GROMACS .gro file of C-alpha atoms in nm:
model
  183
    1MET     CA    1   4.280   0.729   2.661
    2ARG     CA    2   4.210   0.960   2.944
    3ARG     CA    3   4.400   1.238   2.795
    4LEU     CA    4   4.226   1.172   2.459
    5CYS     CA    5   3.866   1.206   2.647
    6GLU     CA    6   4.010   1.510   2.845
    7ASP     CA    7   4.082   1.685   2.527
    8VAL     CA    8   3.765   1.599   2.334
    9CYS     CA    9   3.555   1.735   2.628
   10ARG     CA   10   3.780   2.051   2.632
   11ARG     CA   11   3.752   2.121   2.270
   12HIS     CA   12   3.404   2.005   2.163
   13ARG     CA   13   3.105   2.192   2.267
   14GLU     CA   14   2.890   1.886   2.256
   15PHE     CA   15   3.098   1.731   2.535
   16GLU     CA   16   3.202   2.040   2.743
   17HIS     CA   17   2.974   1.932   3.029
   18ILE     CA   18   3.176   1.638   3.108
   19ASP     CA   19   3.421   1.660   3.411
   20MET     CA   20   3.651   1.355   3.320
   21LYS     CA   21   3.788   1.380   3.700
   22ARG     CA   22   3.450   1.218   3.775
   23VAL     CA   23   3.477   0.956   3.480
   24ALA     CA   24   3.693   0.642   3.568
   25VAL     CA   25   3.834   0.524   3.252
   26THR     CA   26   3.882   0.154   3.276
   27PHE     CA   27   3.945  -0.152   3.048
   28ALA     CA   28   3.845  -0.509   3.038
   29GLN     CA   29   3.960  -0.796   2.884
   30THR     CA   30   3.725  -0.984   2.631
   31ARG     CA   31   3.675  -1.336   2.685
   32SER     CA   32   3.656  -1.448   2.331
   33PRO     CA   33   3.900  -1.326   2.050
   34VAL     CA   34   3.623  -1.260   1.819
   35GLU     CA   35   3.596  -0.910   1.643
   36TRP     CA   36   3.228  -0.841   1.688
   37GLY     CA   37   3.076  -0.777   2.008
   38MET     CA   38   3.097  -0.511   2.290
   39GLN     CA   39   3.376  -0.251   2.195
   40ALA     CA   40   3.312  -0.012   2.513
   41LYS     CA   41   3.035   0.057   2.757
   42LEU     CA   42   2.942   0.343   2.991
   43THR     CA   43   2.823   0.267   3.330
   44PRO     CA   44   2.609   0.537   3.502
   45MET     CA   45   2.661   0.552   3.886
   46ARG     CA   46   2.321   0.700   3.936
   47PHE     CA   47   1.950   0.630   3.837
   48GLU     CA   48   1.726   0.838   3.622
   49ARG     CA   49   1.774   1.228   3.664
   50GLY     CA   50   2.082   1.143   3.911
   51ALA     CA   51   1.878   0.984   4.181
   52MET     CA   52   2.082   0.801   4.432
   53THR     CA   53   1.801   0.560   4.479
   54GLN     CA   54   1.540   0.389   4.281
   55ARG     CA   55   1.210   0.218   4.396
   56ARG     CA   56   1.142  -0.127   4.229
   57ASP     CA   57   0.928  -0.421   4.338
   58GLY     CA   58   0.860  -0.265   4.677
   59GLN     CA   59   1.240  -0.226   4.755
   60THR     CA   60   1.455   0.081   4.761
   61TRP     CA   61   1.801   0.024   4.577
   62THR     CA   62   2.111   0.231   4.548
   63VAL     CA   63   2.420   0.196   4.332
   64GLN     CA   64   2.763   0.109   4.518
   65ARG     CA   65   2.955   0.416   4.515
   66LEU     CA   66   3.311   0.445   4.361
   67PHE     CA   67   3.582   0.681   4.480
   68HIS     CA   68   3.892   0.739   4.277
   69ASN     CA   69   4.176   0.986   4.323
   70GLY     CA   70   3.976   1.175   4.599
   71HIS     CA   71   3.658   1.210   4.357
   72GLU     CA   72   3.351   1.024   4.372
   73MET     CA   73   3.301   0.878   4.005
   74LEU     CA   74   2.978   0.947   3.832
   75TYR     CA   75   3.056   0.725   3.535
   76ILE     CA   76   3.282   0.428   3.448
   77LEU     CA   77   3.396   0.422   3.088
   78THR     CA   78   3.504   0.080   2.995
   79PHE     CA   79   3.699  -0.036   2.675
   80TYR     CA   80   3.708  -0.409   2.598
   81LEU     CA   81   4.065  -0.523   2.497
   82PRO     CA   82   4.182  -0.646   2.245
   83ARG     CA   83   3.843  -0.602   2.065
   84PHE     CA   84   3.827  -0.215   2.099
   85LEU     CA   85   4.196  -0.171   1.986
   86ASN     CA   86   4.160  -0.403   1.681
   87GLN     CA   87   3.895  -0.171   1.506
   88THR     CA   88   3.984   0.071   1.244
   89TYR     CA   89   4.112   0.419   1.343
   90MET     CA   90   3.797   0.594   1.276
   91GLU     CA   91   3.602   0.305   1.434
   92LYS     CA   92   3.788   0.362   1.755
   93LEU     CA   93   3.718   0.745   1.755
   94VAL     CA   94   3.337   0.693   1.683
   95THR     CA   95   3.344   0.431   1.972
   96VAL     CA   96   3.512   0.704   2.215
   97PHE     CA   97   3.253   0.962   2.110
   98HIS     CA   98   2.968   0.725   2.123
   99GLU     CA   99   3.034   0.629   2.480
  100LEU     CA  100   3.103   0.978   2.577
  101TYR     CA  101   2.771   1.108   2.428
  102HIS     CA  102   2.590   0.883   2.657
  103ILE     CA  103   2.685   1.101   2.946
  104SER     CA  104   2.379   1.303   3.043
  105PRO     CA  105   2.403   1.684   2.967
  106ALA     CA  106   2.317   1.758   3.319
  107PHE     CA  107   2.640   1.537   3.421
  108ASP     CA  108   2.445   1.378   3.709
  109GLY     CA  109   2.556   1.021   3.706
  110ASP     CA  110   2.267   0.936   3.452
  111ILE     CA  111   2.268   0.846   3.081
  112ARG     CA  112   2.157   1.092   2.817
  113ARG     CA  113   1.798   0.984   2.746
  114PHE     CA  114   1.618   1.017   2.411
  115GLU     CA  115   1.244   1.039   2.352
  116GLY     CA  116   1.070   0.712   2.281
  117ALA     CA  117   1.138   0.344   2.344
  118CYS     CA  118   1.489   0.343   2.209
  119TYR     CA  119   1.589   0.611   2.478
  120MET     CA  120   1.971   0.525   2.465
  121HIS     CA  121   2.038   0.565   2.077
  122THR     CA  122   1.738   0.747   1.936
  123GLY     CA  123   1.518   0.541   1.697
  124SER     CA  124   1.838   0.398   1.522
  125GLN     CA  125   2.193   0.317   1.659
  126ALA     CA  126   2.307   0.375   1.300
  127SER     CA  127   2.189   0.740   1.295
  128TYR     CA  128   2.335   0.779   1.640
  129ASP     CA  129   2.677   0.668   1.500
  130LYS     CA  130   2.659   0.894   1.199
  131GLN     CA  131   2.613   1.176   1.423
  132MET     CA  132   2.915   1.057   1.629
  133GLU     CA  133   3.122   1.028   1.288
  134GLU     CA  134   3.024   1.398   1.222
  135PHE     CA  135   3.123   1.479   1.578
  136VAL     CA  136   3.478   1.307   1.515
  137ARG     CA  137   3.533   1.481   1.192
  138GLN     CA  138   3.453   1.825   1.393
  139TYR     CA  139   3.705   1.740   1.642
  140LEU     CA  140   3.970   1.632   1.396
  141ARG     CA  141   3.926   1.975   1.217
  142MET     CA  142   3.995   2.147   1.569
  143LYS     CA  143   4.364   2.072   1.534
  144SER     CA  144   4.384   1.854   1.854
  145PRO     CA  145   4.739   1.707   1.906
  146THR     CA  146   4.788   1.416   1.704
  147SER     CA  147   5.007   1.277   1.986
  148LEU     CA  148   4.685   1.214   2.178
  149ARG     CA  149   4.542   0.978   1.913
  150LEU     CA  150   4.873   0.829   1.767
  151PHE     CA  151   4.823   0.504   1.985
  152LEU     CA  152   4.474   0.446   1.801
  153ARG     CA  153   4.663   0.389   1.467
  154HIS     CA  154   4.786   0.065   1.629
  155ASP     CA  155   4.592  -0.259   1.677
  156PHE     CA  156   4.634  -0.442   2.002
  157HIS     CA  157   4.918  -0.666   1.869
  158GLY     CA  158   5.087  -0.355   1.704
  159LEU     CA  159   5.061  -0.154   2.009
  160ARG     CA  160   5.212  -0.411   2.247
  161LYS     CA  161   5.485  -0.479   1.991
  162SER     CA  162   5.575  -0.087   1.994
  163HIS     CA  163   5.506  -0.003   2.362
  164GLY     CA  164   5.508  -0.308   2.553
  165ASN     CA  165   5.226  -0.432   2.795
  166VAL     CA  166   4.874  -0.229   2.763
  167VAL     CA  167   4.815  -0.130   3.126
  168GLY     CA  168   4.520   0.089   3.255
  169LEU     CA  169   4.277   0.084   3.545
  170ARG     CA  170   4.058  -0.247   3.630
  171LEU     CA  171   3.769  -0.202   3.827
  172PRO     CA  172   3.481  -0.456   3.933
  173ASN     CA  173   3.128  -0.366   3.785
  174PRO     CA  174   2.956  -0.174   4.059
  175ARG     CA  175   2.649  -0.350   4.228
  176ILE     CA  176   2.297  -0.235   4.260
  177ILE     CA  177   2.223  -0.305   4.630
  178PRO     CA  178   1.918  -0.294   4.842
  179MET     CA  179   1.902   0.011   5.096
  180ASP     CA  180   1.874  -0.250   5.375
  181ASP     CA  181   2.226  -0.360   5.290
  182ALA     CA  182   2.375  -0.038   5.206
  183ALA     CA  183   2.359   0.104   5.585
   0.00000   0.00000   0.00000
């Protein structure tokens, strides 16, 4: 998954601001076998505009910092298994692009913010995902190595049958902590 994300960020201009060395790619197990629900999520490690702290209710808060492979992580990209892998091939690619596009163009640990009340997905998540489908189509025309995407052709059961256990990085969710406790 990491190599696929790295290739997307190398090839597609909309994602070239992303430094995958500072994005932890993880997985979490879904608690229920249902197909609907969260497929993936992006966790920003900073507040709005990359701020390390935020003042709320008279208290200053910070996000627990995360270091991995000698780099401080600015984002955690988590895929929920088996649910993510049980989507169609195109749905999986759209999900990957959807989550990567949430990364701020400033790559400052904050999310990409849109105007209005629906600042995460514009006014419509359906429109947002249509744009992601277009980005996927553009990427596929860039002749990226099919070997990077081949595993996405399998569902969870098929992937395990072909390759054995599905392994990856698992991390606890970072906590937002009061500055008094952070010292």
